Coordinates of C-alpha atoms in Angstrom, one line a residue:
Chain A
M317 CA 44.0 97.3 34.0
N318 CA 44.2 98.1 37.7
Y319 CA 47.4 96.2 37.9
K320 CA 48.8 97.9 34.8
L321 CA 48.1 101.3 36.3
R322 CA 49.7 100.3 39.6
D323 CA 52.8 99.1 37.9
N324 CA 52.9 102.2 36.0
L325 CA 52.7 104.3 39.0
I326 CA 55.4 102.3 40.9
E327 CA 57.6 102.6 37.8
K328 CA 57.2 106.4 37.8
F329 CA 57.8 106.5 41.5
F330 CA 61.2 104.8 41.1
L331 CA 62.1 107.1 38.3
L332 CA 61.3 110.1 40.4
N333 CA 63.4 108.9 43.2
G334 CA 66.3 108.4 40.7
I335 CA 65.9 111.9 39.4
I336 CA 65.8 113.5 43.0
V337 CA 69.1 111.8 43.7
I338 CA 70.7 113.3 40.6
L339 CA 69.2 116.6 41.4
I340 CA 70.6 116.6 44.9
L341 CA 74.1 115.8 43.5
L342 CA 73.8 118.6 41.0
G343 CA 72.5 120.9 43.6
I344 CA 75.5 120.2 45.9
F345 CA 78.0 120.8 42.9
L346 CA 76.3 124.0 42.1
I347 CA 76.4 125.3 45.7
L348 CA 80.1 124.3 46.0
L349 CA 80.8 126.1 42.6
T350 CA 78.8 129.4 43.3
N351 CA 80.2 129.6 46.9
S352 CA 83.8 129.1 45.9
W353 CA 83.6 131.3 42.8
P354 CA 84.1 134.7 44.6
A355 CA 87.3 133.3 46.1
I356 CA 88.6 132.0 42.7
R357 CA 87.9 135.3 41.2
S358 CA 89.5 137.5 43.9
I359 CA 92.4 135.1 44.9
G360 CA 93.0 133.4 41.6
I361 CA 93.0 129.7 41.1
S362 CA 96.8 129.5 40.7
E363 CA 97.4 130.9 44.3
F364 CA 95.6 127.9 45.6
F365 CA 97.9 125.4 43.9
T366 CA 101.2 127.5 44.0
S367 CA 101.3 129.0 47.4
A368 CA 103.1 126.9 50.0
R369 CA 101.0 128.1 53.0
W370 CA 97.4 128.1 54.1
N371 CA 97.2 131.0 56.4
P372 CA 93.8 132.8 56.0
T373 CA 93.9 134.6 59.2
A374 CA 97.6 135.9 59.1
Y375 CA 98.8 138.1 61.9
G376 CA 99.9 140.9 59.8
G377 CA 97.0 140.5 57.3
D378 CA 99.0 138.9 54.4
N379 CA 96.7 136.0 54.0
E380 CA 97.8 132.9 52.1
Y381 CA 95.6 130.2 50.5
G382 CA 97.9 127.4 49.4
I383 CA 96.2 124.0 49.6
L384 CA 98.8 121.8 48.0
A385 CA 100.0 120.6 51.5
K386 CA 96.4 119.7 52.5
I387 CA 95.8 117.7 49.2
I388 CA 99.1 115.8 49.6
S389 CA 98.3 115.1 53.3
T390 CA 94.8 113.9 52.3
L391 CA 96.3 111.6 49.7
M392 CA 99.0 110.4 52.0
V393 CA 96.4 109.5 54.8
T394 CA 94.0 107.9 52.4
F395 CA 96.5 105.7 50.5
G396 CA 98.2 104.8 53.8
S397 CA 94.7 103.6 55.1
M398 CA 94.2 101.5 51.9
I399 CA 97.7 99.9 52.3
I400 CA 96.5 98.8 55.7
A401 CA 92.8 98.0 55.0
V402 CA 92.9 96.4 51.6
P403 CA 95.0 93.2 52.4
L404 CA 93.3 92.9 55.9
G405 CA 89.9 93.4 54.3
V406 CA 90.2 91.0 51.5
A407 CA 91.8 88.4 53.6
A408 CA 89.0 88.7 56.2
A409 CA 86.4 88.5 53.5
A410 CA 88.0 85.4 51.9
Y411 CA 88.1 83.8 55.4
L412 CA 84.4 84.7 56.1
S413 CA 83.2 83.5 52.6
E414 CA 85.4 80.5 52.0
V415 CA 86.8 79.0 55.2
A416 CA 84.8 80.0 58.3
S417 CA 82.2 77.7 59.7
I418 CA 78.7 78.9 60.2
R419 CA 79.2 79.3 64.0
V420 CA 82.3 81.5 63.4
R421 CA 80.5 83.6 60.8
S422 CA 77.5 84.1 63.0
I423 CA 79.8 85.8 65.5
L424 CA 82.1 87.7 63.1
K425 CA 79.5 89.2 60.8
P426 CA 77.6 91.1 63.6
A427 CA 81.0 92.0 65.2
L428 CA 81.9 93.6 61.9
E429 CA 78.6 95.6 61.8
I430 CA 79.4 96.9 65.4
L431 CA 82.7 98.0 64.1
A432 CA 81.0 99.9 61.3
S433 CA 78.8 101.7 63.7
I434 CA 81.5 103.0 66.1
P435 CA 81.3 106.8 65.9
S436 CA 84.4 108.4 64.2
V437 CA 85.1 110.6 67.3
V438 CA 85.7 107.4 69.4
I439 CA 88.1 106.1 66.8
G440 CA 89.8 109.5 66.8
F441 CA 90.1 109.5 70.5
L442 CA 91.6 106.0 70.4
G443 CA 94.1 107.5 68.0
I444 CA 95.2 110.1 70.6
V445 CA 95.4 107.9 73.7
V446 CA 96.2 104.4 72.2
F447 CA 97.5 104.4 68.7
G448 CA 99.5 107.6 69.1
P449 CA 101.6 106.5 72.1
L450 CA 101.9 103.0 70.5
I451 CA 103.3 104.4 67.2
A452 CA 105.6 106.8 69.2
Q453 CA 107.0 103.7 71.1
T454 CA 107.3 101.6 68.1
F455 CA 109.2 104.1 65.9
N456 CA 111.0 105.9 68.7
L457 CA 109.3 109.2 68.0
P458 CA 108.4 111.9 70.6
H459 CA 104.7 111.7 69.7
G460 CA 102.5 109.6 67.5
L461 CA 100.1 112.2 66.1
N462 CA 100.9 111.8 62.4
A463 CA 99.8 110.7 59.0
I464 CA 100.4 107.0 60.0
N465 CA 98.0 107.5 63.0
G466 CA 95.4 109.0 60.7
S467 CA 95.8 106.1 58.3
I468 CA 95.2 103.6 61.0
A469 CA 92.1 105.5 62.2
L470 CA 90.8 105.6 58.6
A471 CA 91.7 101.9 57.9
I472 CA 89.6 100.9 60.9
M473 CA 86.7 102.9 59.5
A474 CA 87.0 101.6 55.9
L475 CA 87.5 97.9 56.9
P476 CA 83.8 97.0 57.5
T477 CA 82.9 98.5 54.0
I478 CA 85.7 96.5 52.3
I479 CA 85.0 93.3 54.2
S480 CA 81.3 93.0 53.8
L481 CA 81.3 94.2 50.1
S482 CA 84.2 91.9 49.3
E483 CA 82.6 89.0 51.0
D484 CA 79.4 89.6 49.0
A485 CA 81.5 89.5 45.8
L486 CA 83.2 86.3 46.8
S487 CA 80.0 84.6 47.8
S488 CA 78.3 85.5 44.5
V489 CA 81.0 83.5 42.6
P490 CA 79.1 80.4 41.2
E491 CA 79.7 77.2 43.3
E492 CA 80.5 75.4 40.0
Y493 CA 83.7 77.5 39.6
R494 CA 85.0 76.1 42.9
K495 CA 83.9 72.6 42.3
A496 CA 85.5 72.7 38.8
S497 CA 88.8 73.9 40.3
L498 CA 88.8 71.4 43.1
G499 CA 87.9 68.7 40.7
L500 CA 91.0 69.5 38.5
G501 CA 93.1 68.9 41.5
A502 CA 93.6 72.4 42.9
N503 CA 93.7 72.8 46.7
R504 CA 91.5 75.3 48.5
W505 CA 94.2 78.0 48.6
Q506 CA 94.9 77.6 44.8
T507 CA 91.1 77.7 44.2
L508 CA 90.8 80.9 46.3
T509 CA 93.7 82.7 44.9
R510 CA 93.4 81.6 41.2
V511 CA 89.8 81.2 40.7
T512 CA 87.4 82.7 43.3
I513 CA 89.3 86.0 43.9
P514 CA 90.0 86.7 40.1
A515 CA 86.3 85.9 39.4
S516 CA 85.1 88.4 41.9
L517 CA 87.8 90.9 41.2
S518 CA 85.4 93.5 39.9
G519 CA 83.3 93.3 43.2
I520 CA 86.4 93.6 45.4
F521 CA 87.6 96.5 43.4
A522 CA 84.2 98.2 43.9
A523 CA 84.5 97.6 47.6
V524 CA 88.0 98.9 47.8
M525 CA 86.8 102.1 46.0
L526 CA 83.9 102.6 48.2
G527 CA 86.1 102.2 51.2
M528 CA 88.5 104.7 49.8
G529 CA 85.6 107.2 49.2
R530 CA 84.8 106.8 52.8
A531 CA 88.3 107.3 53.8
I532 CA 89.1 110.4 51.7
G533 CA 86.0 112.3 53.1
E534 CA 86.2 111.2 56.7
T535 CA 86.8 114.1 59.0
M536 CA 86.6 113.7 62.8
A537 CA 88.9 110.7 63.1
V538 CA 91.8 112.2 61.2
L539 CA 91.1 115.6 62.7
M540 CA 91.9 114.1 66.0
A541 CA 94.6 111.6 65.1
T542 CA 96.8 113.4 62.7
G543 CA 98.0 116.3 64.9
N544 CA 96.8 119.0 62.5
A545 CA 100.2 120.8 61.7
P546 CA 99.5 122.7 58.4
R547 CA 103.1 122.3 57.2
M548 CA 103.9 120.3 54.0
P549 CA 104.4 116.8 55.2
S550 CA 107.9 115.5 54.8
S551 CA 107.2 111.8 55.6
F552 CA 104.5 109.5 57.1
F553 CA 105.8 110.6 60.5
S554 CA 104.8 114.3 60.0
S555 CA 101.9 115.7 61.6
V556 CA 99.5 116.6 58.7
Q557 CA 96.3 118.5 58.3
T558 CA 93.9 117.0 55.7
M559 CA 91.3 119.0 53.6
T560 CA 88.4 117.8 55.6
A561 CA 90.0 118.7 58.9
T562 CA 90.6 122.2 57.6
I563 CA 87.0 122.8 56.6
A564 CA 85.7 121.3 59.8
I565 CA 87.9 123.4 62.0
E566 CA 87.6 126.7 60.2
L567 CA 84.0 126.8 58.9
G568 CA 82.6 127.0 62.3
E569 CA 84.4 130.2 63.1
V570 CA 84.7 132.0 59.8
P571 CA 82.7 135.2 59.2
Y572 CA 80.2 134.5 56.5
Y573 CA 80.8 135.6 52.9
T574 CA 84.3 136.6 53.3
E575 CA 87.2 135.6 51.2
H576 CA 88.2 133.0 53.9
Y577 CA 84.7 131.6 53.9
H578 CA 84.6 131.2 50.1
A579 CA 88.2 129.8 50.1
L580 CA 87.0 127.0 52.3
F581 CA 84.4 126.1 49.7
V582 CA 87.2 125.9 47.1
I583 CA 88.8 123.2 49.3
G584 CA 85.4 121.5 49.3
L585 CA 85.1 121.8 45.6
V586 CA 88.5 120.3 45.0
L587 CA 87.7 117.5 47.4
F588 CA 84.5 116.9 45.6
I589 CA 86.3 116.7 42.2
M590 CA 88.8 114.2 43.7
T591 CA 86.2 111.8 45.0
F592 CA 84.3 112.2 41.8
L593 CA 87.5 111.2 39.8
V594 CA 88.0 108.2 42.1
N595 CA 84.5 107.0 41.6
L596 CA 84.6 107.7 37.8
A597 CA 87.9 105.8 37.5
S598 CA 86.6 102.8 39.4
D599 CA 83.5 102.9 37.2
I600 CA 85.4 102.9 34.0
I601 CA 87.7 100.1 35.3
L602 CA 84.8 98.0 36.4
H603 CA 83.0 98.3 33.0
R604 CA 86.1 97.5 31.1
Y605 CA 86.8 94.5 33.3
R606 CA 83.2 93.3 33.0
R607 CA 83.3 93.5 29.3
E608 CA 86.5 91.3 29.1
E609 CA 84.7 88.7 31.3
Chain B
M536 CA 38.8 105.6 71.1
K537 CA 42.0 105.7 69.2
K538 CA 41.1 108.8 67.4
V539 CA 40.3 110.7 70.5
S540 CA 43.7 109.9 72.0
L541 CA 45.3 110.9 68.7
V542 CA 43.5 114.3 68.9
L543 CA 44.5 114.7 72.4
L544 CA 48.2 113.9 71.5
V545 CA 48.1 116.5 68.8
A546 CA 46.5 119.2 70.9
L547 CA 49.1 118.5 73.7
F548 CA 51.9 118.8 71.1
F549 CA 50.6 122.2 70.0
S550 CA 50.1 123.4 73.5
M551 CA 53.7 122.5 74.3
L552 CA 54.9 124.4 71.3
L553 CA 52.9 127.4 72.3
S554 CA 53.9 127.5 75.9
G555 CA 57.5 126.9 74.9
G556 CA 57.2 130.1 72.8
V557 CA 55.7 132.1 75.7
E558 CA 58.0 131.4 78.6
A559 CA 61.4 132.1 77.3
N560 CA 63.2 130.3 80.2
V561 CA 65.7 128.7 78.1
I562 CA 69.3 130.1 78.1
E563 CA 71.5 129.0 75.3
I564 CA 75.2 129.5 75.8
R565 CA 78.0 128.6 73.2
G566 CA 81.6 129.3 72.6
S567 CA 85.0 129.0 74.3
D568 CA 86.2 125.5 75.0
T569 CA 88.2 126.8 77.9
Q570 CA 85.0 128.0 79.6
V571 CA 82.7 124.9 78.9
N572 CA 83.3 123.2 82.3
L573 CA 83.3 126.5 84.3
V574 CA 80.0 127.8 82.7
G575 CA 78.5 124.3 82.9
N576 CA 79.1 124.4 86.7
F577 CA 77.5 127.9 86.9
A578 CA 74.5 126.5 84.9
E579 CA 74.1 123.6 87.1
A580 CA 74.2 125.6 90.3
Y581 CA 71.8 128.1 88.9
M582 CA 69.3 125.5 87.6
D583 CA 69.4 123.8 91.0
K584 CA 68.1 127.0 92.5
N585 CA 65.8 128.0 89.7
P586 CA 64.3 124.7 88.4
E587 CA 62.1 126.6 85.9
V588 CA 65.2 127.9 83.9
M589 CA 66.9 125.5 81.3
I590 CA 70.5 126.5 80.5
S591 CA 72.4 124.7 77.8
V592 CA 76.2 125.0 77.5
T593 CA 78.2 123.9 74.4
G594 CA 81.7 124.5 73.3
G595 CA 83.2 124.9 69.8
G596 CA 85.6 127.8 70.4
S597 CA 85.2 131.6 71.0
G598 CA 84.8 132.4 67.4
T599 CA 82.0 129.8 67.1
G600 CA 80.3 131.6 70.2
I601 CA 80.6 135.0 68.5
S602 CA 79.2 133.9 65.1
G603 CA 76.3 132.3 67.1
L604 CA 75.6 135.6 68.8
I605 CA 75.8 137.5 65.5
N606 CA 73.5 135.0 63.8
S607 CA 71.1 135.4 67.0
S608 CA 71.1 131.6 67.4
I609 CA 72.3 131.7 71.0
D610 CA 71.7 134.0 74.1
L611 CA 75.2 134.3 75.5
A612 CA 78.5 133.7 73.9
N613 CA 81.5 132.2 75.9
V614 CA 84.4 134.2 74.7
S615 CA 88.0 133.9 76.2
R616 CA 89.3 137.0 74.3
L617 CA 88.0 140.4 73.4
I618 CA 85.6 140.6 70.6
S619 CA 87.5 141.9 67.3
E620 CA 86.7 145.0 65.4
D621 CA 85.6 143.0 62.4
E622 CA 83.2 141.0 64.5
L623 CA 81.7 144.1 66.1
D624 CA 81.2 145.6 62.5
Q625 CA 79.5 142.4 61.4
A626 CA 77.3 142.4 64.6
H627 CA 76.3 146.0 64.0
D628 CA 75.4 145.2 60.4
R629 CA 72.9 142.7 61.7
G630 CA 71.6 144.9 64.5
V631 CA 73.3 143.0 67.3
E632 CA 75.0 144.9 70.0
P633 CA 77.5 142.7 71.9
S634 CA 77.8 143.5 75.5
R635 CA 80.6 142.2 77.7
V636 CA 80.6 140.7 81.2
I637 CA 83.7 139.3 82.9
I638 CA 82.8 136.1 84.7
A639 CA 86.0 134.9 85.9
L640 CA 89.8 135.1 85.5
D641 CA 91.9 132.5 83.8
A642 CA 95.7 132.1 84.0
L643 CA 96.7 130.6 80.7
S644 CA 99.1 127.8 81.6
V645 CA 102.2 126.7 79.7
I646 CA 102.6 123.0 80.3
T647 CA 105.4 120.6 79.5
H648 CA 106.2 116.9 80.2
P649 CA 107.4 116.1 83.8
D650 CA 110.6 114.5 82.3
N651 CA 111.5 117.9 80.9
P652 CA 114.0 119.7 83.2
V653 CA 112.8 123.2 82.0
E654 CA 110.8 124.8 84.8
E655 CA 110.9 128.4 83.9
L656 CA 110.5 130.5 80.8
T657 CA 110.3 134.2 79.9
L658 CA 107.3 135.4 77.9
A659 CA 109.7 136.2 75.0
E660 CA 111.2 132.7 75.1
I661 CA 107.6 131.2 74.9
G662 CA 106.9 133.5 72.0
D663 CA 110.1 132.4 70.2
I664 CA 109.2 128.8 70.7
F665 CA 105.7 129.1 69.4
R666 CA 106.8 131.2 66.4
G667 CA 109.3 128.5 65.6
D668 CA 112.5 130.7 66.2
I669 CA 113.6 128.4 69.0
T670 CA 113.2 124.7 68.0
N671 CA 115.5 122.9 70.4
W672 CA 115.0 122.6 74.2
A673 CA 118.7 123.0 74.7
D674 CA 118.4 126.7 73.7
V675 CA 116.2 127.4 76.8
G676 CA 118.3 125.2 79.3
G677 CA 116.7 121.7 78.5
K678 CA 117.9 118.6 77.0
N679 CA 119.1 118.4 73.4
Q680 CA 115.7 117.5 71.7
E681 CA 113.4 119.0 69.3
I682 CA 110.4 121.0 70.6
N683 CA 106.9 119.7 69.8
L684 CA 104.2 122.5 69.7
Y685 CA 100.8 121.8 70.9
G686 CA 98.1 124.5 70.6
R687 CA 94.5 125.2 69.5
Q688 CA 92.9 125.8 66.2
S689 CA 92.1 129.3 64.9
N690 CA 88.6 129.6 66.1
S691 CA 89.8 129.3 69.8
G692 CA 89.9 132.4 71.9
T693 CA 93.0 130.9 73.6
Y694 CA 94.7 130.7 70.1
V695 CA 93.9 134.4 69.4
Y696 CA 94.9 135.5 72.9
F697 CA 98.1 133.7 72.9
R698 CA 98.9 134.9 69.3
E699 CA 98.2 138.6 70.2
N700 CA 99.9 138.7 73.6
V701 CA 102.7 136.1 73.4
V702 CA 103.6 135.1 69.9
K703 CA 103.0 138.5 68.3
A704 CA 103.2 136.9 64.8
D705 CA 101.9 133.9 63.0
F706 CA 102.3 130.5 64.9
S707 CA 104.8 128.1 63.5
D708 CA 103.4 125.9 60.8
D709 CA 104.6 123.0 62.9
K710 CA 102.3 123.8 65.7
M711 CA 99.7 121.0 66.1
R712 CA 96.2 122.5 65.9
M713 CA 94.5 120.4 68.6
N714 CA 90.6 120.6 68.8
G715 CA 90.3 121.3 72.5
N716 CA 92.1 121.8 75.8
A717 CA 91.7 118.2 76.8
Q718 CA 93.4 117.0 73.6
I719 CA 96.5 119.2 74.3
V720 CA 96.7 117.9 77.8
E721 CA 96.5 114.3 76.6
G722 CA 99.2 115.1 73.8
V723 CA 101.6 116.8 76.3
K724 CA 101.2 114.0 78.9
S725 CA 102.5 111.5 76.3
D726 CA 105.2 113.5 74.6
S727 CA 108.5 114.2 76.6
S728 CA 109.5 117.2 74.3
A729 CA 106.1 118.7 74.2
I730 CA 105.0 122.3 75.1
G731 CA 101.4 123.4 75.1
Y732 CA 99.1 126.1 76.4
V733 CA 95.7 125.5 77.9
G734 CA 93.3 127.1 80.5
V735 CA 94.4 126.7 84.0
G736 CA 91.2 124.7 84.7
Y737 CA 92.6 121.9 82.8
T738 CA 96.0 121.6 84.5
V739 CA 95.1 122.1 88.1
T740 CA 92.8 120.2 90.4
E741 CA 92.3 121.2 94.0
G742 CA 95.4 123.3 94.0
E743 CA 97.7 120.6 92.7
V744 CA 99.1 120.2 89.2
V745 CA 97.4 117.5 87.2
E746 CA 99.6 114.3 87.3
G747 CA 101.7 113.9 84.2
L748 CA 102.1 117.6 83.5
N749 CA 104.7 120.2 84.5
L750 CA 103.4 123.8 84.9
I751 CA 106.0 126.4 83.7
S752 CA 106.6 129.5 85.7
V753 CA 106.5 132.5 83.5
A754 CA 108.4 135.8 83.8
L755 CA 107.2 138.9 82.1
E756 CA 110.7 139.6 80.9
E757 CA 114.4 138.9 81.5
G758 CA 115.3 139.8 85.0
K759 CA 111.7 139.8 86.4
P760 CA 110.7 137.0 88.8
F761 CA 109.3 133.7 87.5
V762 CA 105.7 133.4 88.7
T763 CA 103.5 130.3 88.9
P764 CA 99.8 130.4 88.3
L765 CA 99.3 127.8 91.0
D766 CA 99.1 130.5 93.8
P767 CA 95.8 132.5 93.4
D768 CA 97.5 135.5 95.0
N769 CA 99.9 135.8 92.0
V770 CA 96.9 136.0 89.6
A771 CA 94.8 138.3 91.9
A772 CA 97.9 140.7 92.3
G773 CA 98.4 140.8 88.5
L774 CA 101.8 139.2 88.8
Y775 CA 101.2 136.3 86.4
P776 CA 101.7 137.6 82.8
L777 CA 99.2 135.3 81.2
A778 CA 96.1 136.0 83.3
R779 CA 93.1 137.0 81.2
P780 CA 89.5 137.6 81.7
L781 CA 86.8 135.1 80.5
H782 CA 83.6 136.7 79.2
H783 CA 80.0 136.2 78.5
Y784 CA 78.9 138.4 75.6
S785 CA 75.1 139.1 75.1
D786 CA 73.2 141.1 72.6
G787 CA 72.5 144.4 74.5
T788 CA 72.5 144.7 78.1
P789 CA 71.2 141.4 79.7
Q790 CA 67.6 141.6 80.7
G791 CA 65.2 139.3 82.6
V792 CA 66.2 135.8 83.2
L793 CA 69.6 136.5 81.6
A794 CA 70.3 139.3 84.0
E795 CA 69.3 137.1 87.0
Y796 CA 71.6 134.4 85.8
I797 CA 74.5 136.9 85.5
D798 CA 73.9 138.4 88.8
F799 CA 74.3 134.8 90.2
V800 CA 77.5 134.3 88.4
L801 CA 79.0 137.6 89.7
S802 CA 77.7 136.9 93.3
E803 CA 80.1 135.5 95.9
E804 CA 78.5 132.1 95.5
G805 CA 79.1 132.2 91.7
Q806 CA 82.6 133.3 92.0
Q807 CA 83.3 130.5 94.6
I808 CA 82.1 128.1 91.8
A809 CA 84.7 129.7 89.5
V810 CA 87.4 128.9 92.1
D811 CA 86.1 125.4 92.6
S812 CA 86.4 124.9 88.8
G813 CA 90.0 125.7 88.9
F814 CA 89.8 129.4 87.8
Y815 CA 90.1 132.7 89.8
P816 CA 87.5 135.3 91.0
I817 CA 87.3 138.6 89.1
T818 CA 89.4 141.4 90.5
E819 CA 88.4 145.0 91.4
E820 CA 89.5 146.4 88.1
F821 CA 87.2 144.0 86.1
E822 CA 84.3 144.4 88.6
E823 CA 84.4 148.1 87.7
I824 CA 84.1 147.3 83.9
N825 CA 81.2 144.9 84.7
R826 CA 79.3 147.6 86.7
E827 CA 79.7 150.0 83.8
N828 CA 78.6 147.5 81.1
L829 CA 75.6 146.3 83.2
G830 CA 74.5 149.8 83.9
Q831 CA 74.6 149.4 87.6

């Protein structure tokens, strides 16, 4: 009886926690929506997506609120970082889980955790003083504060997530799969690429999506590394200003409850919807994939 | 035994809370990034002489300082421009009465890379460059290379001062919005076609230009002499066109500890700290404004 009651209470406790998380999510969404609504009403939603320029404190007073350049900058930097981080991350995970000796693992795993704990300002600073000049030299540019620099900074930040989650996924593939594959005469490389990785693809996919979620919302490192020129980017060598950087830079200074203030919340809302869609898409793909399994 | 010590701890905690509330010897200063080092030096010197006072100085930009003052979350705002009409209105709406004290002079420096042969520019040329009307160094007597613009973000007093007094229009969209003076300096050092603007404290140490930078001499207009901010006499005599006052804004006329601190800043000793930090002492004209605002 006593045990039953305790079980019951514990179950309720976990349910409560689950509900609280959902409520927090809903609360954030509602705050974003109510705070951006005045700007949507007074400026009009189309202005945000059709105007070419973001200039909320214009010299003459003709404020403009175009966020298209920021959305494109954010997507460029995020996908750039994934192009760098995914192959590196999956390869490192495969090495850790399939090849590395226990000794090597015992050094690499903690090193990875330390990498994850480096504050983003430090990575941003490295972007300015190390990667920037390096990029400038390699591509013969006058300076290296551009989308590629931001991508590298974000790739470094997304790598630990991608590696450790992919490694978990690879390790959870049953040993029998590998043994069967090796028994059929496949070598280790063939086993890895044709059996182990496909079998853990859903987990690796989730790892990449989580890494991407981290990258799309990261602020400080991109703020420092990308140069923050608000113009529409023309290539990966352009200085770009991402959505997060705009909010971080301008929200500290903006007078409260003005059009500019509410417009910043619109950027936040659009960012929220973007990350939500990324997560939703990954969820749908994951489920479909699992069913096929 | 354990319980007793716990009670003691709790009692100690509350007494600390209470005493913290009674003695208001904490001064919180926030705002201009240009002024962070300068005011940090003021604060350290003042705390050395008055150990019972705690002063914390943080940056974030002049706009951040003013919103802090309006929201009553700080005691003094560091502001490297004048407070705007909008900000004054907002402050009055909340019952805050911003009062201005000039604490030092800054000569806004225009910096380039040492490989760039351009040494002198007129104010109008600098404006054209940052507006995006001149985009090649060849147009102002330099090499044939595209100009890269480095400046501050919109909550910076330096950004506002430069826009109102030099650019007189919106900045070019190509201008990189750097998050602090130090970042602009780092950017310009590594970019041979860069131009940037920063507080003089970031470009000069002990009367010499920081290595890796070139300090542009500026003329008010065509035909006028080109003046360098390196010579303090140029700034004191009002010859350098980009000299500007740096401020503390307080809510109402400063009282008590705040007033004592400000007296220290304006004293000869305080002004020497300003000079040691790479800035310039306030001139007669600004001393007059201070006397008026402080009711002396």
